[in-house]
Coordinates of C-alpha atoms in Angstrom, one line a residue:
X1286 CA 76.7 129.4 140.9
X1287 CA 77.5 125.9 140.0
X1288 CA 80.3 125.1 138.4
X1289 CA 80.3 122.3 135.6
X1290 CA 82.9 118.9 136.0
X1291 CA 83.8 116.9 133.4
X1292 CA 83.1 113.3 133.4
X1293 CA 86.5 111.3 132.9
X1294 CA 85.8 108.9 130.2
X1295 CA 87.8 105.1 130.5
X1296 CA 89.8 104.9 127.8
X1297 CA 89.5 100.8 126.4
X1298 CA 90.8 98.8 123.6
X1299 CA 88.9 99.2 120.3
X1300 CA 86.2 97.1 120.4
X1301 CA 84.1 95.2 117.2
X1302 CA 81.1 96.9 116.0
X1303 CA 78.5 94.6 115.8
X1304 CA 77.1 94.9 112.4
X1305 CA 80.3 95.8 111.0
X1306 CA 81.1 93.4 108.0
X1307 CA 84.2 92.9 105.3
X1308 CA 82.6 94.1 102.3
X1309 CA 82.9 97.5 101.0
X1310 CA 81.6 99.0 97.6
X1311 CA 83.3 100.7 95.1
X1312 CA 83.2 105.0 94.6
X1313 CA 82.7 106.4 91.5
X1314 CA 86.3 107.3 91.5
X1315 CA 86.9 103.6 91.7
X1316 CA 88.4 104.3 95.5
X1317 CA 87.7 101.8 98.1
X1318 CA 87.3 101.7 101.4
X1319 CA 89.1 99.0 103.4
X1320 CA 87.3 98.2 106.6
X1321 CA 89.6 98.8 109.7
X1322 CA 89.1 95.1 110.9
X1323 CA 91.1 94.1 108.3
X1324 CA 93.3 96.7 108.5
X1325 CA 94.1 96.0 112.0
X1326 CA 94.5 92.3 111.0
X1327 CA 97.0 92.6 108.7
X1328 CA 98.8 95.3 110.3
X1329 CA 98.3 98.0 107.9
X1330 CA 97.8 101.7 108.4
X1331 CA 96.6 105.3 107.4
X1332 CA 99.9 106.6 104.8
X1333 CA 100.8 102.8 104.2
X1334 CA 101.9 102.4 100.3
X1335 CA 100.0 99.8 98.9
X1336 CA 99.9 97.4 95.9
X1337 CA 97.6 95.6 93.9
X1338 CA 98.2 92.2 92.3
X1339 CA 96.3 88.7 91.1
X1340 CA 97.6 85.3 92.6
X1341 CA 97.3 82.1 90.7
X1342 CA 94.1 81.9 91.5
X1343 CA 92.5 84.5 89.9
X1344 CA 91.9 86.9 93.1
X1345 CA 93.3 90.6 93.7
X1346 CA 96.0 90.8 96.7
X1347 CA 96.8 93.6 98.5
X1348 CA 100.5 94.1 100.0
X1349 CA 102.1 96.6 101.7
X1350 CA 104.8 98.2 100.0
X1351 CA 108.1 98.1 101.9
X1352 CA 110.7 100.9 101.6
X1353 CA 113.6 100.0 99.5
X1354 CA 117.3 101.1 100.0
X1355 CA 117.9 102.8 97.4
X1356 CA 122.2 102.3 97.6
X1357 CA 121.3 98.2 98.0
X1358 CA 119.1 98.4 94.9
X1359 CA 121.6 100.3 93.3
X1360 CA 124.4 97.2 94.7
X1361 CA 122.3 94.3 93.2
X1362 CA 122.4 96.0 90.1
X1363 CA 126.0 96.2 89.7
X1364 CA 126.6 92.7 90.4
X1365 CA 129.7 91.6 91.2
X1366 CA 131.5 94.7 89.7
X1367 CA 132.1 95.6 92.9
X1368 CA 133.0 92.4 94.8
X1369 CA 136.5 93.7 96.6
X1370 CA 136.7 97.0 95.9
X1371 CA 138.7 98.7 98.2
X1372 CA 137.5 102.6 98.2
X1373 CA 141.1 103.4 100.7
X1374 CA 143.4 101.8 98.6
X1375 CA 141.7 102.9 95.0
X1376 CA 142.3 106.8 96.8
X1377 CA 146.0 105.9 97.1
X1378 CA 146.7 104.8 93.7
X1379 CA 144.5 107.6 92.4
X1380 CA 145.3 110.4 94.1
X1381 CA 148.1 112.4 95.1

């Protein structure tokens, strides 16, 4: 009986497609597909929050939404209210 061996495949960088192009059309659902050239490019990937905008000059940008601190948001928003608080010696005053 002969007994079957797999081939070991070489594992290389991803290569471009030829053919491949930038375009892509839009579904029915309005989706679109962004072509993973670009992707790569930019630096962009699969769970990425994304957002849509126009520039001065009329065209659509898309920009990769970056995580936001929610306790510096909440910071900015209170100014300088803050500005030398002491949370040790408000706890002294305050409590017994």
């Amino acid at each position: 009986m002969v007994s079957k061996v797999k081939s070991k495949k070489k594992v290389s960088a991803p290569k471009t497609r030829a053919g491949r192009t930038s375009t892509s059309r839009i579904s029915s659902k309005n989706q679109v597909t962004i072509p993973v050239d670009i992707l790569r490019t930019v630096g962009l990937q699969a769970g990425d929050d994304v957002e849509f905008a126009f520039n001065d000059a009329g065209f659509i940008e898309v920009r990769k939404v970056e995580e936001k601190n929610l306790f510096l948001e909440l910071s900015r928003v209170a100014g300088d209210t803050y500005r030398g608080f002491n949370l040790e010696e408000e706890r002294k005053l305050n409590w017994d």
